[in-house]
Coordinates of C-alpha atoms in Angstrom, one line a residue:
X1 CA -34.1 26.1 64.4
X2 CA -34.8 22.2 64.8
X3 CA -35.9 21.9 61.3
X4 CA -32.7 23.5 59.7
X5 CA -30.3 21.2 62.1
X6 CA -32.4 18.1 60.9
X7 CA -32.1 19.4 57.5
X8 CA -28.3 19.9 57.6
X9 CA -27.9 16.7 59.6
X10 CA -30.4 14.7 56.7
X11 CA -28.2 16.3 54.1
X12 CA -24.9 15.9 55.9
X13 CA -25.5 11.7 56.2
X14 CA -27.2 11.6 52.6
X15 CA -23.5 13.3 51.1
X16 CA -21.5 10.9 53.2
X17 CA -23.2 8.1 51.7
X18 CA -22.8 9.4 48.3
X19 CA -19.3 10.1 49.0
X20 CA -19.4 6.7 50.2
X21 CA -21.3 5.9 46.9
X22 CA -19.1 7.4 44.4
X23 CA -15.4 6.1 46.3
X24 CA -17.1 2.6 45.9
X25 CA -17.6 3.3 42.3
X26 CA -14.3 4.5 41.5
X27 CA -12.3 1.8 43.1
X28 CA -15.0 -0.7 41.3
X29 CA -13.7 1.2 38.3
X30 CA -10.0 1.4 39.0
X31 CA -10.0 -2.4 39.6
X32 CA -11.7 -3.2 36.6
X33 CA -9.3 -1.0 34.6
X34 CA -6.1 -2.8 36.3
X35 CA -7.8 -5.7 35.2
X36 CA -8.8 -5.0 31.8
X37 CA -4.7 -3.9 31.4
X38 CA -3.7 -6.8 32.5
X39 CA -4.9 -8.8 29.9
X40 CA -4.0 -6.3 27.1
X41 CA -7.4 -5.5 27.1
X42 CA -6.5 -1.8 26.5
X43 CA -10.0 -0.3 24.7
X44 CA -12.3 -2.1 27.7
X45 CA -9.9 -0.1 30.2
X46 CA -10.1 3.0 28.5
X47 CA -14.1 3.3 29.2
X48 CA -13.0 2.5 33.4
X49 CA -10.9 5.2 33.3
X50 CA -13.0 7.7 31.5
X51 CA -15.1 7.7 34.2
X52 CA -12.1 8.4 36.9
X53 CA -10.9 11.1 34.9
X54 CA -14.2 12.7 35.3
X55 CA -14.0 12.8 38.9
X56 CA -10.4 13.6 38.7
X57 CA -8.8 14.9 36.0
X58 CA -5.7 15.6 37.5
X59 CA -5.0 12.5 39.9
X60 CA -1.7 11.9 38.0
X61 CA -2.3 8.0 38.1
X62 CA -5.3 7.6 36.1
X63 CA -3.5 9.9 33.5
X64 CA -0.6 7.7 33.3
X65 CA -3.2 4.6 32.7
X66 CA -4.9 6.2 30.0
X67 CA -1.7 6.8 28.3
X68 CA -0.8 3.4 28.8
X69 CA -3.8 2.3 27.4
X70 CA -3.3 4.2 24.1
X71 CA 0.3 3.6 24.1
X72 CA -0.5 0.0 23.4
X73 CA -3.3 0.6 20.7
X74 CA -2.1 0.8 16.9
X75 CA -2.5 4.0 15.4
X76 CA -4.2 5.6 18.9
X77 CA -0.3 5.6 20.5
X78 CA -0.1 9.4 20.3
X79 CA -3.0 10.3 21.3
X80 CA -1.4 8.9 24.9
X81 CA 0.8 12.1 25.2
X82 CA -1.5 14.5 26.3
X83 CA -1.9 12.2 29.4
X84 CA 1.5 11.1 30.0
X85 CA 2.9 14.5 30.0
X86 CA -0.1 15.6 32.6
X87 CA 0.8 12.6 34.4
X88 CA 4.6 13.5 34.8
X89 CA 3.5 16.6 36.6
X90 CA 3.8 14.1 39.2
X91 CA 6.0 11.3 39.8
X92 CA 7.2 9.3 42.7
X93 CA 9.6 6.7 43.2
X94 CA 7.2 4.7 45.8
X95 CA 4.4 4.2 42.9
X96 CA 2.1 1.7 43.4
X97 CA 0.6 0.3 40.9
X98 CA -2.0 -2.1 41.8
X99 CA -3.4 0.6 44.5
X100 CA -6.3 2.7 44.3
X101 CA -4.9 5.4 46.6
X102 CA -2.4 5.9 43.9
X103 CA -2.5 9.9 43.1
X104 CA 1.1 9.8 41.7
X105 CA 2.9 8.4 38.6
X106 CA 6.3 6.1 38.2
X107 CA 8.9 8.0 36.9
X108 CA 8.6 5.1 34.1
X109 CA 6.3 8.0 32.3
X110 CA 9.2 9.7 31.2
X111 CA 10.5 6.9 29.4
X112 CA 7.1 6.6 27.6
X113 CA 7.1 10.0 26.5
X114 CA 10.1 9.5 25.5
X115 CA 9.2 6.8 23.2
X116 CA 6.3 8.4 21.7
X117 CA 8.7 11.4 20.4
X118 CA 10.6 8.9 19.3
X119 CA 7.7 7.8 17.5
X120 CA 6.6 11.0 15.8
X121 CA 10.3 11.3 14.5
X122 CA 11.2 14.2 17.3
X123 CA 14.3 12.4 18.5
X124 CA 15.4 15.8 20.4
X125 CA 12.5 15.7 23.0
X126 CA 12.7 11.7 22.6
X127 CA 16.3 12.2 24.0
X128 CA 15.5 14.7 26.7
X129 CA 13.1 12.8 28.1
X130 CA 15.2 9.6 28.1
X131 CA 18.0 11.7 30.2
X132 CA 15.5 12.7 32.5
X133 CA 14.5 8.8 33.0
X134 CA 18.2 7.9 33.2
X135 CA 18.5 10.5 36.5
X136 CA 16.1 8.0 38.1
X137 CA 17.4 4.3 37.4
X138 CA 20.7 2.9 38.8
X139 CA 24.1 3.3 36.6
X140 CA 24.2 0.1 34.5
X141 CA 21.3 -1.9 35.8
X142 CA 19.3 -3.4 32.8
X143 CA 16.5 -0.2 32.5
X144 CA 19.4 1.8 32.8
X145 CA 21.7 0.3 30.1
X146 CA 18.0 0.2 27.7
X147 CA 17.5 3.6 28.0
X148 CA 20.9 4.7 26.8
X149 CA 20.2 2.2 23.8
X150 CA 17.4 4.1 22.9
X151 CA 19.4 7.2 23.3
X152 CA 21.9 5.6 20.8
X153 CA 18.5 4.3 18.6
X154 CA 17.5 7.8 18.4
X155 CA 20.7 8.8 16.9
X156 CA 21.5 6.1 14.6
X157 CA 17.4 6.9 13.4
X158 CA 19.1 10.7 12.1
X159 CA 21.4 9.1 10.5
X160 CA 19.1 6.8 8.6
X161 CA 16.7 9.1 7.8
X162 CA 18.6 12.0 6.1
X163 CA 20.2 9.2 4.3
X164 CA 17.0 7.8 3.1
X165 CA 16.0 6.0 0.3
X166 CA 13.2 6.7 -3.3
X167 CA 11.0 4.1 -2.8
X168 CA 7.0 3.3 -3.3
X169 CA 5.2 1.4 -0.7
X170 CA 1.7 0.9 -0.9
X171 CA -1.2 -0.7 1.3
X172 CA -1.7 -4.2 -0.3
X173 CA -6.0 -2.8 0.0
X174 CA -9.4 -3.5 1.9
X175 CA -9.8 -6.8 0.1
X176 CA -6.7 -8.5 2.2
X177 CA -6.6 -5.8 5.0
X178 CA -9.1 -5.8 7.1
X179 CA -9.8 -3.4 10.6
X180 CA -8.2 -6.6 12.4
X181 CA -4.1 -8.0 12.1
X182 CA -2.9 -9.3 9.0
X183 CA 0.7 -10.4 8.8
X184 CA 3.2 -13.3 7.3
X185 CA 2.4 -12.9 3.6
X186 CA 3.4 -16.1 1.6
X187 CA 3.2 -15.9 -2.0
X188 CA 3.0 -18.8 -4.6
X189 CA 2.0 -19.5 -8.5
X190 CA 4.1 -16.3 -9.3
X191 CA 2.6 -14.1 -6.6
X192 CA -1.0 -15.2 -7.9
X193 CA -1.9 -16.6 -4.7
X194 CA -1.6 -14.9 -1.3
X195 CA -1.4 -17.0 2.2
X196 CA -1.9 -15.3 4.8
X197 CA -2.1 -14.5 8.4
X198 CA -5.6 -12.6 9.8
X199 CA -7.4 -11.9 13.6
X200 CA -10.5 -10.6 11.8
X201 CA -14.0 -11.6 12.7
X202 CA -15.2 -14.8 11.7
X203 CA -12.2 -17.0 12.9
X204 CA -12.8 -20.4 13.4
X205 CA -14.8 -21.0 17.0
X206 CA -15.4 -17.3 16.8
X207 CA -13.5 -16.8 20.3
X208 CA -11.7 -13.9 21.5
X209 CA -8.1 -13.9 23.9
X210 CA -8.0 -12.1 26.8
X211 CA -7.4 -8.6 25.0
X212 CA -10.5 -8.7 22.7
X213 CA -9.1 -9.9 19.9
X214 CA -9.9 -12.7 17.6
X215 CA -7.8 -15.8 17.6
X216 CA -5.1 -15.7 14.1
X217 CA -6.1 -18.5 11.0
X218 CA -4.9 -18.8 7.7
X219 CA -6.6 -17.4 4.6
X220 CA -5.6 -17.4 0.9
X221 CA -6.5 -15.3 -1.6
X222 CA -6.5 -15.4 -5.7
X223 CA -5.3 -13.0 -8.0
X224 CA -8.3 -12.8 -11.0
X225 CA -7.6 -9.7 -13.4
X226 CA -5.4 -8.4 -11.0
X227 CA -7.9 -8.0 -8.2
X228 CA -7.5 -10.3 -5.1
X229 CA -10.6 -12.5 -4.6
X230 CA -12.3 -12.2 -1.0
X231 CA -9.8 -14.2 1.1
X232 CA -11.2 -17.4 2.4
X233 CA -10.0 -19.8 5.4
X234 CA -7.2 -21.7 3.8
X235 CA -8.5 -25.5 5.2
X236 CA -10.2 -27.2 7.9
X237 CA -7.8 -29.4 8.5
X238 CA -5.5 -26.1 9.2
X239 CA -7.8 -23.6 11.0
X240 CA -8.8 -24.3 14.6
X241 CA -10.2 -22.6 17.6
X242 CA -6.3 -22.0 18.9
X243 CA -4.3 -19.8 16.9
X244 CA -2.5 -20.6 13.3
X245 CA -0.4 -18.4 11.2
X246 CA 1.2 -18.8 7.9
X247 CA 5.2 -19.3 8.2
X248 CA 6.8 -19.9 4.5
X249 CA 5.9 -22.7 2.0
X250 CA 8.1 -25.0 0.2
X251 CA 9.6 -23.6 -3.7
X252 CA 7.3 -26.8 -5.3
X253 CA 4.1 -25.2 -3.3
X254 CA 3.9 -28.9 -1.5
X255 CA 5.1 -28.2 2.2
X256 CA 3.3 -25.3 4.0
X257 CA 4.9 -24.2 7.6
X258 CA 3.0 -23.3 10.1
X259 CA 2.7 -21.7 13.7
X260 CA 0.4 -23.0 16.3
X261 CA 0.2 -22.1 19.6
X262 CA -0.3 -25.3 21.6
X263 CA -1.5 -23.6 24.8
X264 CA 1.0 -21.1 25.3
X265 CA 3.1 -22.6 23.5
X266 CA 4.9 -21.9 20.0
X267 CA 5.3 -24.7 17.8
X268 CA 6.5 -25.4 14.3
X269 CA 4.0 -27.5 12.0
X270 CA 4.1 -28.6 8.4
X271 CA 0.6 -29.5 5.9
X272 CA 1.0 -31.2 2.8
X273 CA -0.6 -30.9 -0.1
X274 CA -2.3 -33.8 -1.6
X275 CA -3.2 -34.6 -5.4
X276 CA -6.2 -33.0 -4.8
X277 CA -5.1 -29.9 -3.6
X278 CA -5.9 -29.8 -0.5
X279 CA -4.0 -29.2 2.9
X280 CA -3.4 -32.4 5.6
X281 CA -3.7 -32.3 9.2
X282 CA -0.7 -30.5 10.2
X283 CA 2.4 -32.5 11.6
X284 CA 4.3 -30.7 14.6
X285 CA 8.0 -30.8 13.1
X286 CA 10.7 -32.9 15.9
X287 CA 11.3 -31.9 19.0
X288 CA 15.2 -30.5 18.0
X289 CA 12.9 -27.7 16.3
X290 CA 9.3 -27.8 18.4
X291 CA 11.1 -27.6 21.4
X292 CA 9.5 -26.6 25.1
X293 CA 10.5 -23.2 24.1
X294 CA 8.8 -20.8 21.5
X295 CA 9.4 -21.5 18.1
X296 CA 6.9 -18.5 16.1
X297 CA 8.8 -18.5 12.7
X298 CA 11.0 -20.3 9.6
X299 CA 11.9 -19.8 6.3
X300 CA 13.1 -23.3 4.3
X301 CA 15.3 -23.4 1.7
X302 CA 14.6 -24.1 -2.1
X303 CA 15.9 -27.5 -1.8
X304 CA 14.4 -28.4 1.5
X305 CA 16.9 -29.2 3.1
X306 CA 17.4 -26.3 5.2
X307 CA 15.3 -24.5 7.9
X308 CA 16.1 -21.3 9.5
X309 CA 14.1 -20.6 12.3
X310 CA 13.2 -18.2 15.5
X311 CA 13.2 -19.4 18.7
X312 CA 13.5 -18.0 22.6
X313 CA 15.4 -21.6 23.6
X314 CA 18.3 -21.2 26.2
X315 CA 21.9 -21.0 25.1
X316 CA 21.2 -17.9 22.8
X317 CA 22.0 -14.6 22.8
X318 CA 18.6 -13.5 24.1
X319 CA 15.1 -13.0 23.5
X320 CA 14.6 -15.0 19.9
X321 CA 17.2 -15.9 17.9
X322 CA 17.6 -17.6 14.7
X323 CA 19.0 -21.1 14.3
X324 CA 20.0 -23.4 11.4
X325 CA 19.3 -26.8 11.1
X326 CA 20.0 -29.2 8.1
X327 CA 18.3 -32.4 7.3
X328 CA 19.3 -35.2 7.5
X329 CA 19.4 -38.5 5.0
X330 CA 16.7 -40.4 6.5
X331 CA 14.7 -36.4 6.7
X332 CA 15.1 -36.1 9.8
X333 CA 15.9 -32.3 11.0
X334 CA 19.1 -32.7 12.7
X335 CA 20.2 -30.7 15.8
X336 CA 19.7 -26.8 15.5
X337 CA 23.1 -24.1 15.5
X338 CA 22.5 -20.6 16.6
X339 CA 23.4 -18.4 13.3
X340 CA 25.9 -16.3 15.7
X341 CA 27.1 -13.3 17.0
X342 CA 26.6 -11.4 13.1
X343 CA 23.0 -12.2 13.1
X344 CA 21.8 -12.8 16.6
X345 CA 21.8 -10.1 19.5
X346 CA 20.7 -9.7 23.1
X347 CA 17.2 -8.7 21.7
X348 CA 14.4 -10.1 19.5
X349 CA 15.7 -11.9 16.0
X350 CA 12.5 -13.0 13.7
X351 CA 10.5 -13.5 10.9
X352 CA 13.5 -15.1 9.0
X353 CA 13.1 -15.3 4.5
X354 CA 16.0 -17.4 2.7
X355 CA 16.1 -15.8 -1.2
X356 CA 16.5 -18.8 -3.2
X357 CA 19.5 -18.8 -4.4
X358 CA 20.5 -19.9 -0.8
X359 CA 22.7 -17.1 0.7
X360 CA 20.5 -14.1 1.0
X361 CA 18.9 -13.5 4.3
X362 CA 16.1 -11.3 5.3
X363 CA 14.9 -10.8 8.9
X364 CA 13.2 -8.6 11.4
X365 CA 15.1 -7.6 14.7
X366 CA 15.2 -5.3 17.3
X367 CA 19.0 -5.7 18.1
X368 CA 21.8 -4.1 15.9
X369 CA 21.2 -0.2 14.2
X370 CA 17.0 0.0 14.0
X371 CA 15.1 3.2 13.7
X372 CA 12.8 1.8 16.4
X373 CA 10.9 -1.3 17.1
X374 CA 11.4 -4.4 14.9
X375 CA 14.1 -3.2 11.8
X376 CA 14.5 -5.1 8.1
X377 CA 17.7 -6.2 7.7
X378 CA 19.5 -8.5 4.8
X379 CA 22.9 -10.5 5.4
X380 CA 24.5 -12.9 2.8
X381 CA 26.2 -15.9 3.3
X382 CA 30.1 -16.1 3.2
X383 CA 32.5 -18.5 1.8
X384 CA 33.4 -19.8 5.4
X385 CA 29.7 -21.0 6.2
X386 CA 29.2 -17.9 8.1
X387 CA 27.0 -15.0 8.1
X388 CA 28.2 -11.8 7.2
X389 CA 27.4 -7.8 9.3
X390 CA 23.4 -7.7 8.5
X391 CA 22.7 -4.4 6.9
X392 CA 19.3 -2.3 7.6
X393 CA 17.5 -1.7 4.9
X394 CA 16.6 1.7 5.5
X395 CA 13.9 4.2 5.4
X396 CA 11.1 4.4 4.5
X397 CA 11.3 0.9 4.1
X398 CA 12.2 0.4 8.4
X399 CA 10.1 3.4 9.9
X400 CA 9.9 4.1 14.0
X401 CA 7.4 1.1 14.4
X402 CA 7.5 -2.5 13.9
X403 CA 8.5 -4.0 10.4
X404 CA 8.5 -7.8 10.1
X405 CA 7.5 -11.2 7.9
X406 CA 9.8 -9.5 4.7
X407 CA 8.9 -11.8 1.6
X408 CA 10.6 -11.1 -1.6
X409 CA 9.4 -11.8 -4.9
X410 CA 11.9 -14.2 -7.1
X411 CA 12.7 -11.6 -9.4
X412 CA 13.5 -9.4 -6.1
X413 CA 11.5 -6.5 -8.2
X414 CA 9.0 -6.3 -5.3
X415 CA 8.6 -6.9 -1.4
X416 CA 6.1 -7.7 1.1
X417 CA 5.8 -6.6 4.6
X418 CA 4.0 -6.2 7.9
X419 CA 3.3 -2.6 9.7
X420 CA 1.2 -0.5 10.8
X421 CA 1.2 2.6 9.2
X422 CA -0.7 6.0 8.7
X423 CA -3.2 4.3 5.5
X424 CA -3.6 1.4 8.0
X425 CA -7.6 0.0 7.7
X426 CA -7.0 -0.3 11.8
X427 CA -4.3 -3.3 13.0
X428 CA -1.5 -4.8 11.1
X429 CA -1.4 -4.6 7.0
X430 CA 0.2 -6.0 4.7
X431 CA 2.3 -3.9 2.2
X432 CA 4.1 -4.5 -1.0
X433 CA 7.1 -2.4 -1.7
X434 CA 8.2 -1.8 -5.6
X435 CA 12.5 -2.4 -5.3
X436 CA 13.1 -1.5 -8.9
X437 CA 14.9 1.8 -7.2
X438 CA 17.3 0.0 -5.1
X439 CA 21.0 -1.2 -6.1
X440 CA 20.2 -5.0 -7.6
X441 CA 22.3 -7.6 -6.7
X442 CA 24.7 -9.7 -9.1
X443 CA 22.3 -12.4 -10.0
X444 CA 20.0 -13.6 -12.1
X445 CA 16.5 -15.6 -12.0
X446 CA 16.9 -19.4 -14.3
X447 CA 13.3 -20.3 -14.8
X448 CA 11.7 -22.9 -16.6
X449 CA 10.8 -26.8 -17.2
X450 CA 12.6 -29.6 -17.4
X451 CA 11.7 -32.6 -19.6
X452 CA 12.6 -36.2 -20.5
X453 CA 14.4 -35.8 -24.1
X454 CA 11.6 -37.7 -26.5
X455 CA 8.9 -36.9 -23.8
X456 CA 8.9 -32.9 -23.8
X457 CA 5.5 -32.6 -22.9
X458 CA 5.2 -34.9 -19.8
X459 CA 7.3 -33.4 -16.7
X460 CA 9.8 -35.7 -15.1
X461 CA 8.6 -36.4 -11.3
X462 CA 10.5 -36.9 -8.2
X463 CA 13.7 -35.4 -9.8
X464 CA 16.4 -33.6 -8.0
X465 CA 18.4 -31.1 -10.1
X466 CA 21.8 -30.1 -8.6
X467 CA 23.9 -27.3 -9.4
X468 CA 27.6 -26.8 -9.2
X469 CA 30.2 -23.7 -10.1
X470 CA 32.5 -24.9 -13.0
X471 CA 35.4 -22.6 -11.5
X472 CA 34.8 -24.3 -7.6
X473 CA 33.1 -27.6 -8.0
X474 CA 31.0 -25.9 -5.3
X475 CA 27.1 -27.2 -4.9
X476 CA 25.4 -24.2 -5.0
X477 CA 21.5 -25.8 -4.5
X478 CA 19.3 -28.4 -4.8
X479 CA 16.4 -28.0 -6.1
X480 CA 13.1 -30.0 -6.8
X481 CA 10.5 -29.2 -9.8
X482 CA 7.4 -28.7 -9.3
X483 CA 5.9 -32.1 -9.5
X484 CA 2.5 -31.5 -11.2
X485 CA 4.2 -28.9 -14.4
X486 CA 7.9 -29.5 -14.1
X487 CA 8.8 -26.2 -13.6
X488 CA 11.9 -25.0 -11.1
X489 CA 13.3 -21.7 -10.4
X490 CA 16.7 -20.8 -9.2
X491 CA 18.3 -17.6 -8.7
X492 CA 22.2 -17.8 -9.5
X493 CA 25.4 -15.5 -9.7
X494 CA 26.0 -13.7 -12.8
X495 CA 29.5 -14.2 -15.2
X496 CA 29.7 -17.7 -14.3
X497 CA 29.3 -21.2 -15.8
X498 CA 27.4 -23.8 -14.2
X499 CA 27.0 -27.9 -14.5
X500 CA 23.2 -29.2 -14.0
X501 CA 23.6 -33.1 -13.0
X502 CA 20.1 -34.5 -12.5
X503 CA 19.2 -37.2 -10.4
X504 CA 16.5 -40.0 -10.1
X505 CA 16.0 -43.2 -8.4
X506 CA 15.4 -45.0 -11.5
X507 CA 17.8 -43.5 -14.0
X508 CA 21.2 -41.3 -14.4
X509 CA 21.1 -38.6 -16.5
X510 CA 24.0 -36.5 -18.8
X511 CA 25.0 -33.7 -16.9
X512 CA 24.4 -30.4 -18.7
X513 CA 26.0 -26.6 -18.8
X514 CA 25.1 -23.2 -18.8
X515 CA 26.3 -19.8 -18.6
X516 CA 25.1 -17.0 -16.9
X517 CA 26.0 -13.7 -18.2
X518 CA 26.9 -10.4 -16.4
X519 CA 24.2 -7.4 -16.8
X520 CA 24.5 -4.4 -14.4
X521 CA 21.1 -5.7 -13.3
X522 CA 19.3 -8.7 -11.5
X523 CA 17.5 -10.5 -15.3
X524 CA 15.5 -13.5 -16.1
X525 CA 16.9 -16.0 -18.5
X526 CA 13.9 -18.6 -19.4
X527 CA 16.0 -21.6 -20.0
X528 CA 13.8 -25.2 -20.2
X529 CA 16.2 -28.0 -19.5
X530 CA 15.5 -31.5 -21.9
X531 CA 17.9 -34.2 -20.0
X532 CA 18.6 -37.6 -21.6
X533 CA 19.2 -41.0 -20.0
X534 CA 22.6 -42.8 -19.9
X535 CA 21.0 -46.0 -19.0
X536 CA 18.4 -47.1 -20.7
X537 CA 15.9 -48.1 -17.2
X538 CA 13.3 -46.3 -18.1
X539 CA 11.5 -43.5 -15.3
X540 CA 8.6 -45.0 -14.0
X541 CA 4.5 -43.1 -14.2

């Protein structure tokens, strides 16, 4: 009888210490996951709470981590429903989050299942669940009036889905894409060269954030045959151990833009290209643009004198909005406007792209009619100087997700975009979009050289050409050749006539006409200009 009480008591102590073991464990594990999540560090958390769902597959907390976890991967977001809707078996008002006694969920699950619905286009059980998140919040606090906007998102999504549009989209392929982000597609040379923005492996400094990922640089790739050549870092006066990403470049190809994050920071930088074609050490743009606030992306316009831009700054609507600022004669950026109440909204405005014929505006937001996430949208400019109702460009081209950094081609026969979609290779592609299906706008592309009559075959350099409507007087654009080949591109209204007056520091020109027809469609008229000198000082090499 001794033997089997010292054998109970033996095996009594030896299961308290395991117990004693294995809680030790757990809340090792629960803290590392906490941890791991709060540095966006969602795959490392995942293998933490693998291990607590072992011991407990039903504590409703570690559910409602997992989901949270692959709620925030791309492409794994719903495979998070299994465990959010286990997790809202239980919910309490008291959660807390940071402790490991936690059994329960917040009632904050509902919201994300909500979302995920949303996300597989099931806007009926995306809207039930939203309700049953709204019976928990406070009538008209901020979660509150959120929720019944993504009620209200959910409906306007019907609506833009059965009135959706015939269009192709394809993955832009595994030579730019990569199993890492790519994002803010710039192209030049007549979309012969790509500039781009990539997280992949091999950054420069090869170091990681604090959610695993590889800091962004800038690559460009080469069209040869049409296949793109294996994208390489774009310069090492560019790429650092901080992150960079590609923003717009100039219409000459001279002035690249560029985000860096100084240390938490978001500022706007310009390289210049040099004679030998490479990029300088990037310039932070003045403090009226690179402000104390985030500044993550701009568009310029063909003349260069104009920079639209994202930025969180107070004074604005909220989140990011877009602002306006002109330069000024000694090229300076003078003081920034907020676009306004057409284009801005209490939400996220970004990824601004000026067409360049100067009044077309494309931009990502999560404010006005979206289908979810970050929407497309195009506004053009009115006669008063203001900005007219931006209209969503629709789907499939806007999807449930995130669609941002739009870039157009000149001929506006193709599109280029950001997203993650179903034939994603694992983060953030890029896409192009064929638009030759889509209503085209009442313009026209004017393309070609211009030359010093007597001297056709040497281009004319630092020449600004201006353009004016005959019927208004009205500038509509400056513009600067390219100052290696001479060769411009504008993009102009259709059925009107136009007056080219060129000007130079060394010489005045004879102002020259045009007309541009009407077609029912957007056309290219290849029209080389040959301007003549009415004084006879002569332009100097």
């Amino acid at each position: 009888m001794y033997k089997i009480f010292t054998v109970i008591f033996i095996f009594l102590v030896l299961s308290s210490k395991a117990q004693i073991f294995f809680k030790i464990q757990s809340k090792n594990h629960f803290n590392q996951a906490r941890r791991a999540i709060l540095f966006n560090n969602y795959s490392k958390a995942i293998t933490h709470l693998q291990y607590l769902l072992k011991k407990d597959s039903t504590n409703a907390n570690y559910n409602y981590l997992m989901g949270l976890c692959y709620y925030n991967i791309p492409l794994k977001k719903t495979n998070a429903l299994p465990y959010f809707l286990k997790a809202s078996n239980n919910t309490s008002n008291n959660y807390k989050e940071l402790s490991f006694k936690e059994s329960n969920s917040p009632s904050k699950v509902y919201k994300y299942i909500g979302n995920i619905y949303h996300y597989i286009y099931d806007f009926d059980k995306a809207d039930n669940y939203f309700a049953k998140y709204l019976e928990y919040l406070t009538p008209f606090s901020s979660e509150y009036n959120e929720v019944k906007r993504l009620i209200e998102t959910s409906n306007y999504a019907k609506n833009l889905i059965n009135d959706s549009i015939e269009i192709s989209i394809e993955n832009l392929g595994g030579i730019i894409n990569s199993e890492y982000d790519e994002h803010s597609a710039i192209f030049i040379n007549n979309e012969e060269e790509i500039i781009f923005t990539s997280r992949r492996k091999g950054s420069t400094g090869g170091l990681l954030t604090d959610d695993g990922k590889y800091f962004e640089d800038i690559y460009i790739s080469k069209k040869i045959n049409e296949r793109w050549s294996n994208p390489e870092k774009i310069s090492q006066n560019i790429n650092s151990e901080r992150h960079e990403a590609s923003i717009c470049v100039s219409s000459d190809g001279q002035e690249l833009y560029i985000y860096i994050d100084d240390f938490g920071i978001g500022n706007i930088y310009v390289s210049y290209k040099n004679e030998n074609n490479n990029w300088s050490k990037p310039v932070k743009l003045e403090p009226q643009i690179s402000s104390s606030a985030n500044e993550t992306h701009a568009t310029i316009s063909t003349d260069k004198n104009m920079l639209i831009f994202s930025s969180d700054r107070t004074g604005g609507f909220g989140g990011k909005d877009l602002y306006v600022s002109h330069r000024l004669p000694n090229g300076d950026w003078g003081i920034p406007k907020n676009l306004g109440i057409n284009i801005n909204t209490p939400y996220d405005e970004e990824g601004p792209f000026l067409m360049p014929d100067g009044y077309t505006l494309y931009f990502s937001s999560k404010g006005h009619y979206t289908i979810g996430g970050y929407d497309l949208f195009v506004s053009e400019l009115q006669d008063d100087g203001t900005w007219g109702k931006p209209k969503n460009l629709g789907y499939p081209i806007n999807t449930t997700d995130d669609e941002v950094y739009y870039f157009v081609s000149t001929d506006e026969k193709r599109a280029y975009f950001s997203s993650i979609r179903d034939d994603s290779y694992g983060g953030k592609d890029i896409y192009i979009m064929n638009l030759l299906s889509l209503p085209e706008r009442n313009s026209a592309v004017i393309k070609g050289k211009i030359y010093l009559k007597g001297q056709e075959t040497q281009p004319v350099k630092d020449l600004i050409i201006k353009v004016y409507d005959n019927k208004t007087n009205k500038l509509m654009g400056q513009y600067k050749p390219n100052k290696e080949t001479g060769y411009y591109i504008m993009i102009l209204k259709q059925n009107r006539e136009y007056t080219i007056k060129c000007e130079h520091k060394d010489c005045e020109f004879e102002p020259t006409t045009f007309f541009v027809p009407q077609s029912s469609s957007l056309f290219e008229i290849e029209n080389p200009i040959i301007i003549e000198p009415i004084s006879k000082i002569e332009i100097k090499e």
